[in-house]
Amino acid sequence: MDYLEGLNPEQKAAVKQISGPVMIIAGAGSGKTRVITFRVAHLVRSGVDSFNILVLTFTNKASREMRERITKLVGPEAKNIWMGTFHSVFSKILRVEADKIGYPNNFTIYDTDDSKSVLRAILKEMNLDDKLYSVNVVLNRISAAKNNLVSWIEYQKNDQIQADDISSNRPMLGTIYQNYVQRCYRAGAMDFDDLLFKTNELLKLYPDVLNKYQHKFKYLMVDEYQDTNFSQYLIVKKLAAVNENICVVGDDAQSIYAFRGANIQNILNFEKDYPDLKIFKLEQNYRSTQNIVNVANSIIANNKEQLKKNVFSEKENGDKIKVMRAYSDNEEGKLVAEAIVHERTTKGLKWNAFAILYRTNAQSRSMEEALRKLGTPYKIYGGLSFYQRKEIKDLIAYFRITFNPADEEALKRVINYPRRGIGDTTIDKIIVAADQNQVTPWEVVADPTRYLPGERISSSVSAFSMMIQGFQVIARNKSAYEAALHIAQHSGLLKDLYEDKSVEGLNRYENIQELLNGIKEFSEREDIEEKGLDVFMQDIALLTNDDNDKNKDADTVSLMTIHSSKGLEFPQVYVVGLEENLFPSQMSLNSRTDLEEERRLFYVAVTRAQSKLTISYATSRFKFGTLINCEPSRFLDEIDAQYLDLDLTAKQPANNVGSLHYDERSAWSRTDDKFTRPKPKATTAPPVKTTSILAKAHVVSASFKVSDTSNLQVGMQVEHERFGFGKVISLEGNKPDVKATIFFKEIGQKQLLLKFAKLSIVTNN
């Protein structure tokens, strides 16, 4: 038993309980992987045949790490343990038993692209509108059906499902599902969902097969049990039915994948399936400081549906959790980037000690731009850089060809996107003609009768040429934002993305809006004179360069969604965008169940931090080209204020009238499953408490009037509509390009170009 001496008492008790049903509730940073590893090793050392052990994980990385650790403890016997992801383990079983359900043993496994290709062919054959029946929408619908063990036959017979499809104007989904299944079957192929769906089918239809694996897998362990869906739950329950030596490990507070079909009830109700269940709670957090753990506890305490535990840390208290308020999303990026640089410089840390976590991918733009401006290396984790996403590159390609028609790559990218009837054959002819005549492809497009005599060229080519020429006129005469919006709309790109109602389509549409938001802010900047789209393009040219660094251990700041951060940890974490309708998301506000998942997501974000946690929010954000006022997230008011260090120097834009404040205990009126936001208090509301997350916004003075600043002098007091009151501390440059450095009481020092600043001179003192 010497090898167990490094475990704490609760960990050791969980490891030594090898028989009967066991649930290990593993709080964040509590050594979950270590416990699973030692428990499996203890099974083998206790005489259990390694061939009789099944360990199911959710990632290949987790299973590889566990096997390596187990091998160090028990030696080569570890290779005989059935260990892997649900999909890998059950595909192995299906290879052996496939003939029973009519598949060859060497069946093909389709990935997502394969599945989409099959569906495109089916939609084309059925002559269905591929906008209404988007491939992503159809595939998601089929995937959801399979994960809930609804076959195509049951799908077509279910009145509620059929009613839902009719109400969404997609009555043919059931037929598409049928054709898809039959097409895959004829090809001897299964998709990823089939690996679970067909395993359930196999165990249901063939009792002898079920009996075989029930007696083979005498001991089952399931990692991340809170993330299991109905299909996975049923397989595990069937396999464990004979011996009931099942151990599930997980944390209900980290259940964040409902959108993938995960069902938190699987772990919440596990005891109902096994009345003799033994429960072990791993509550000591070895990752984070006490203050971070205390904040996490105060957040998750607001969820009604949970398995109670008292997570604690024996590490030092550590820094309080800093809350930063910015007046815009760009300012938020600037504050975060500057804080990271400061922390790295003063504490001698590496860049990879820092992570920035956000709710949606679109939020990466302002963070990326701020980091780039400070020369800070970063890496997008689990996704592409904002400017490397296809939809962003597509719109930027339109910008590029507008200003430089000779840009061949841009032309090839957009000439038939969105589709306008210019096929590959025509494009090939254009490229060949350009090569033969030593001209650019654009010149061929602009004058096809000259360069392609006798060829039958679609009128769409001329229409495309005229469209681009129109963009050139607009770009020369309009602001960057007006030109960009015109191009996005009249190219058809914005409409194409808007009509894709899938989750992916919505994300792409939001990303385009985020790019337009960035251009809108650029157009309204007061510190630059030239604000054309061409200047913006020059400004972001460096942002589109991909460093192609494949080194996972590179010394870079990590940027990622909170969903992508699960399972990771960093010395310092910045959680950004804590605003109502963003985090929690707008879609979650009408359901208690959805809101509780959002809160669990916040809990996951907080518990990624080891030594320092910073939270930020903006009081205004551009959305669809319009500056909107933002309210701080309700989650901030749920944090015990004693653990917070508030930095609320940034102010609301002047058009946000009034002060908002919510008492920590009665901030939200609640019904069974709905939350109702109280109405904002008027400007005559009592003073905000110093511990409140929400500080009073600057309200522009009634006497405010833009002054003539030609004779502005150092020492004068001024008022700015957004930045509030400040003092002029220096002036530089010659008229009319004089720049003033002003120290504003609420947001600190700013440098403004006077001819654009719109200042009101308050006093000469």
Coordinates of C-alpha atoms in Angstrom, one line a residue, residues 345-642:
T345 CA 7.3 42.6 -16.4
T346 CA 7.0 43.0 -12.6
K347 CA 6.8 39.3 -11.7
G348 CA 9.2 37.8 -14.3
L349 CA 6.6 35.5 -15.8
K350 CA 6.5 33.9 -19.2
W351 CA 3.8 34.8 -21.7
N352 CA 2.3 31.3 -21.4
A353 CA 1.4 32.0 -17.8
F354 CA -1.5 34.1 -19.0
A355 CA -4.9 33.1 -20.5
I356 CA -7.8 35.2 -21.8
L357 CA -11.2 33.5 -21.7
Y358 CA -14.3 34.7 -23.4
R359 CA -17.9 33.5 -23.9
T360 CA -18.0 33.8 -27.7
N361 CA -15.3 33.6 -30.4
A362 CA -16.2 37.0 -31.8
Q363 CA -14.8 38.6 -28.6
S364 CA -11.3 37.6 -29.6
R365 CA -11.0 40.6 -32.0
S366 CA -10.5 43.4 -29.5
M367 CA -8.2 41.2 -27.5
E368 CA -6.1 40.2 -30.5
E369 CA -5.8 43.8 -31.7
A370 CA -4.7 45.1 -28.3
L371 CA -2.1 42.3 -27.8
R372 CA -0.7 42.9 -31.3
K373 CA -0.3 46.6 -30.7
L374 CA 1.8 45.9 -27.6
G375 CA 3.8 43.3 -29.5
T376 CA 2.5 40.5 -27.2
P377 CA 2.7 37.0 -28.7
Y378 CA -0.6 35.1 -28.5
K379 CA -2.2 31.9 -29.8
I380 CA -5.9 31.2 -30.4
Y381 CA -6.6 27.9 -28.6
G382 CA -9.2 25.6 -30.1
G383 CA -10.0 27.8 -33.0
L384 CA -8.7 30.1 -35.7
S385 CA -7.4 33.6 -35.2
F386 CA -10.3 36.1 -35.7
Y387 CA -8.8 37.4 -39.0
Q388 CA -8.1 33.8 -40.2
R389 CA -11.7 32.7 -40.1
K390 CA -13.2 32.0 -43.5
E391 CA -16.0 34.5 -43.3
I392 CA -13.6 37.3 -42.2
K393 CA -11.1 36.4 -45.0
D394 CA -14.0 36.4 -47.5
L395 CA -15.1 40.0 -46.6
I396 CA -11.5 41.2 -46.4
A397 CA -10.9 39.7 -49.9
Y398 CA -13.7 42.0 -51.1
F399 CA -12.0 44.9 -49.5
R400 CA -8.6 43.9 -51.0
I401 CA -10.0 43.6 -54.6
T402 CA -11.8 46.9 -54.2
F403 CA -8.5 48.7 -53.6
N404 CA -6.2 46.5 -55.7
P405 CA -8.1 44.8 -58.5
A406 CA -4.8 43.1 -59.6
D407 CA -5.0 41.0 -56.4
E408 CA -5.6 37.6 -58.1
E409 CA -6.0 35.6 -54.9
A410 CA -8.7 37.9 -53.7
L411 CA -10.5 37.7 -57.0
K412 CA -10.5 33.9 -57.1
R413 CA -11.8 33.9 -53.5
V414 CA -14.9 36.1 -54.1
I415 CA -15.8 35.9 -57.8
N416 CA -18.3 33.2 -57.1
Y417 CA -18.9 33.7 -53.5
P418 CA -21.7 34.1 -52.7
R419 CA -22.7 32.0 -55.7
R420 CA -23.4 34.0 -58.8
G421 CA -23.2 31.4 -61.5
I422 CA -19.5 31.8 -62.3
G423 CA -18.3 28.2 -62.4
D424 CA -14.9 26.7 -62.1
T425 CA -14.7 26.3 -65.9
T426 CA -15.2 30.0 -66.5
I427 CA -12.7 30.9 -63.8
D428 CA -10.2 28.6 -65.4
K429 CA -10.7 30.3 -68.8
I430 CA -10.2 33.7 -67.1
I431 CA -6.9 32.6 -65.6
V432 CA -5.7 31.1 -68.8
A433 CA -6.6 34.2 -70.8
A434 CA -4.8 36.4 -68.3
D435 CA -1.7 34.3 -68.6
Q436 CA -1.8 34.2 -72.4
N437 CA -2.3 38.0 -72.7
Q438 CA 0.1 38.9 -69.9
V439 CA -2.6 40.8 -68.0
T440 CA -4.2 40.4 -64.6
P441 CA -7.4 38.3 -64.3
W442 CA -9.2 41.5 -63.3
E443 CA -8.5 43.0 -66.7
V444 CA -10.1 39.9 -68.3
V445 CA -13.1 40.1 -66.1
A446 CA -13.5 43.8 -66.8
D447 CA -13.3 43.3 -70.6
P448 CA -14.2 39.6 -71.4
T449 CA -15.1 40.2 -75.0
R450 CA -11.6 41.5 -75.7
Y451 CA -9.7 38.7 -74.0
L452 CA -12.1 35.8 -74.5
P453 CA -13.3 36.3 -78.0
G454 CA -15.8 33.7 -79.1
E455 CA -16.2 32.3 -75.6
R456 CA -19.6 32.0 -74.1
I457 CA -19.2 33.9 -70.8
S458 CA -22.0 34.4 -68.3
S459 CA -23.4 37.8 -67.9
S460 CA -22.6 37.3 -64.2
V461 CA -18.9 38.1 -65.0
S462 CA -19.8 41.6 -66.3
A463 CA -22.2 42.1 -63.3
F464 CA -19.4 41.1 -60.9
S465 CA -17.0 43.6 -62.7
M466 CA -19.6 46.4 -62.4
M467 CA -20.2 45.6 -58.7
I468 CA -16.5 45.9 -57.8
Q469 CA -16.2 49.2 -59.8
G470 CA -19.2 50.4 -57.8
F471 CA -17.4 49.4 -54.6
Q472 CA -14.4 51.4 -55.6
V473 CA -16.5 54.6 -56.0
I474 CA -18.1 54.0 -52.6
A475 CA -14.7 53.4 -50.9
R476 CA -13.3 56.7 -52.3
N477 CA -16.2 58.8 -51.0
K478 CA -17.4 57.2 -47.8
S479 CA -16.1 56.5 -44.4
A480 CA -14.5 53.1 -43.6
Y481 CA -17.6 51.8 -41.9
E482 CA -20.0 53.1 -44.6
A483 CA -17.9 51.5 -47.3
A484 CA -17.4 48.2 -45.4
L485 CA -21.1 47.9 -44.7
H486 CA -22.0 48.7 -48.3
I487 CA -19.6 46.0 -49.6
A488 CA -20.8 43.4 -47.0
Q489 CA -24.4 44.0 -48.0
H490 CA -24.2 44.5 -51.8
S491 CA -21.7 41.6 -52.3
G492 CA -24.4 39.3 -50.9
L493 CA -22.1 37.9 -48.2
L494 CA -24.0 39.3 -45.3
K495 CA -27.3 38.0 -46.7
D496 CA -25.8 34.6 -47.3
L497 CA -24.6 34.2 -43.8
Y498 CA -27.8 35.6 -42.3
E499 CA -29.9 33.0 -44.0
D500 CA -27.8 30.2 -42.5
K501 CA -29.7 29.6 -39.2
S502 CA -27.5 26.9 -37.9
V503 CA -25.3 27.5 -34.8
E504 CA -22.2 27.7 -37.1
G505 CA -24.0 30.1 -39.5
L506 CA -25.0 32.3 -36.6
N507 CA -21.4 32.4 -35.3
R508 CA -20.1 33.3 -38.8
Y509 CA -22.7 36.1 -39.1
E510 CA -21.8 37.4 -35.6
N511 CA -18.1 37.3 -36.6
I512 CA -18.8 39.5 -39.6
Q513 CA -20.8 41.9 -37.4
E514 CA -17.8 42.0 -35.0
L515 CA -15.5 43.0 -37.9
L516 CA -17.9 45.7 -38.9
N517 CA -18.1 46.8 -35.3
G518 CA -14.3 47.2 -35.2
I519 CA -14.4 49.3 -38.4
K520 CA -17.2 51.4 -36.9
E521 CA -15.0 52.2 -33.9
F522 CA -12.1 53.0 -36.3
S523 CA -14.3 55.4 -38.1
E524 CA -15.2 57.2 -34.9
R525 CA -11.7 57.5 -33.5
E526 CA -10.7 61.0 -32.5
D527 CA -6.9 60.5 -32.6
I528 CA -6.6 59.9 -36.3
E529 CA -7.5 62.1 -39.3
E530 CA -7.6 59.7 -42.3
K531 CA -10.4 57.2 -41.7
G532 CA -10.9 55.5 -45.0
L533 CA -11.3 51.8 -45.5
D534 CA -7.9 51.7 -47.2
V535 CA -6.3 53.1 -44.0
F536 CA -8.1 50.5 -41.9
M537 CA -6.8 47.8 -44.2
Q538 CA -3.3 49.0 -43.7
D539 CA -3.9 49.0 -40.0
I540 CA -4.9 45.4 -39.8
A541 CA -2.5 44.1 -42.5
L542 CA -0.1 42.8 -39.8
L543 CA -3.0 41.2 -37.9
T544 CA -3.7 38.8 -40.8
N545 CA -0.2 37.3 -40.7
D546 CA -0.3 33.8 -39.2
D547 CA 2.9 32.8 -37.4
N548 CA 2.2 29.1 -38.1
D549 CA 3.7 28.2 -34.8
K550 CA 2.8 24.6 -34.2
N551 CA 4.7 24.3 -30.8
K552 CA 2.0 23.7 -28.2
D553 CA 4.5 24.8 -25.5
A554 CA 5.2 28.1 -27.2
D555 CA 5.7 31.1 -24.9
T556 CA 2.5 32.9 -25.9
V557 CA -0.6 34.2 -24.2
S558 CA -3.5 31.8 -24.7
L559 CA -6.9 33.0 -26.0
M560 CA -9.9 30.7 -26.0
T561 CA -13.5 30.3 -25.3
I562 CA -14.4 29.1 -21.8
H563 CA -15.7 25.8 -23.3
S564 CA -12.3 25.2 -24.8
S565 CA -10.6 25.9 -21.5
K566 CA -12.1 23.1 -19.5
G567 CA -9.5 20.8 -18.1
L568 CA -6.7 23.4 -18.4
E569 CA -5.1 25.7 -15.9
F570 CA -3.0 28.8 -15.9
P571 CA -1.2 30.9 -13.3
Q572 CA -3.1 34.0 -14.4
V573 CA -6.5 34.1 -16.0
Y574 CA -8.5 37.0 -17.5
V575 CA -12.2 36.4 -17.9
V576 CA -13.6 39.1 -20.2
G577 CA -17.1 40.3 -21.3
L578 CA -19.0 39.8 -18.0
E579 CA -22.1 41.6 -19.3
E580 CA -25.8 40.8 -19.4
N581 CA -26.9 39.2 -22.7
L582 CA -23.3 38.2 -23.4
F583 CA -22.4 36.3 -20.2
P584 CA -24.9 35.0 -19.3
S585 CA -26.0 34.8 -22.9
Q586 CA -29.3 36.3 -24.0
M587 CA -30.6 32.9 -25.0
S588 CA -30.2 31.6 -21.4
L589 CA -32.2 34.2 -19.6
N590 CA -35.7 32.7 -20.0
S591 CA -34.8 29.3 -18.5
R592 CA -33.5 28.5 -15.0
T593 CA -31.9 25.4 -16.4
D594 CA -30.0 27.3 -19.1
L595 CA -29.0 30.1 -16.7
E596 CA -27.6 27.5 -14.3
E597 CA -25.5 26.1 -17.0
E598 CA -24.2 29.6 -17.8
R599 CA -23.3 29.9 -14.1
R600 CA -21.5 26.6 -14.2
L601 CA -19.6 27.9 -17.3
F602 CA -18.5 30.9 -15.2
Y603 CA -17.5 28.6 -12.4
V604 CA -15.3 26.7 -14.9
A605 CA -13.7 29.9 -16.1
V606 CA -12.9 31.1 -12.5
T607 CA -11.4 27.7 -11.5
R608 CA -8.9 27.7 -14.4
A609 CA -6.8 30.3 -12.4
Q610 CA -4.0 29.2 -10.1
S611 CA -2.7 32.4 -8.5
K612 CA -4.4 35.4 -10.0
L613 CA -7.8 36.0 -11.5
T614 CA -9.0 39.2 -13.3
I615 CA -12.6 39.8 -14.5
S616 CA -13.6 42.5 -16.9
Y617 CA -16.6 44.0 -18.5
A618 CA -17.4 46.9 -20.8
T619 CA -20.2 49.5 -20.4
S620 CA -20.7 49.8 -24.1
R621 CA -20.1 47.6 -27.1
F622 CA -20.7 47.9 -30.9
K623 CA -23.4 45.5 -32.0
F624 CA -24.5 45.5 -35.7
G625 CA -22.8 48.8 -36.2
T626 CA -24.6 50.5 -33.3
L627 CA -23.1 51.5 -30.0
I628 CA -25.2 49.9 -27.2
N629 CA -25.0 50.3 -23.5
C630 CA -24.1 47.2 -21.6
E631 CA -25.1 46.2 -18.1
P632 CA -22.6 44.2 -15.9
S633 CA -23.4 40.6 -15.6
R634 CA -25.6 39.4 -12.7
F635 CA -22.9 36.9 -11.9
L636 CA -20.7 39.7 -10.7
D637 CA -23.3 40.6 -8.0
E638 CA -23.2 37.0 -6.9
I639 CA -19.6 37.2 -5.9
D640 CA -18.9 37.9 -2.2
A641 CA -17.5 41.5 -2.3
Q642 CA -14.9 40.8 0.4

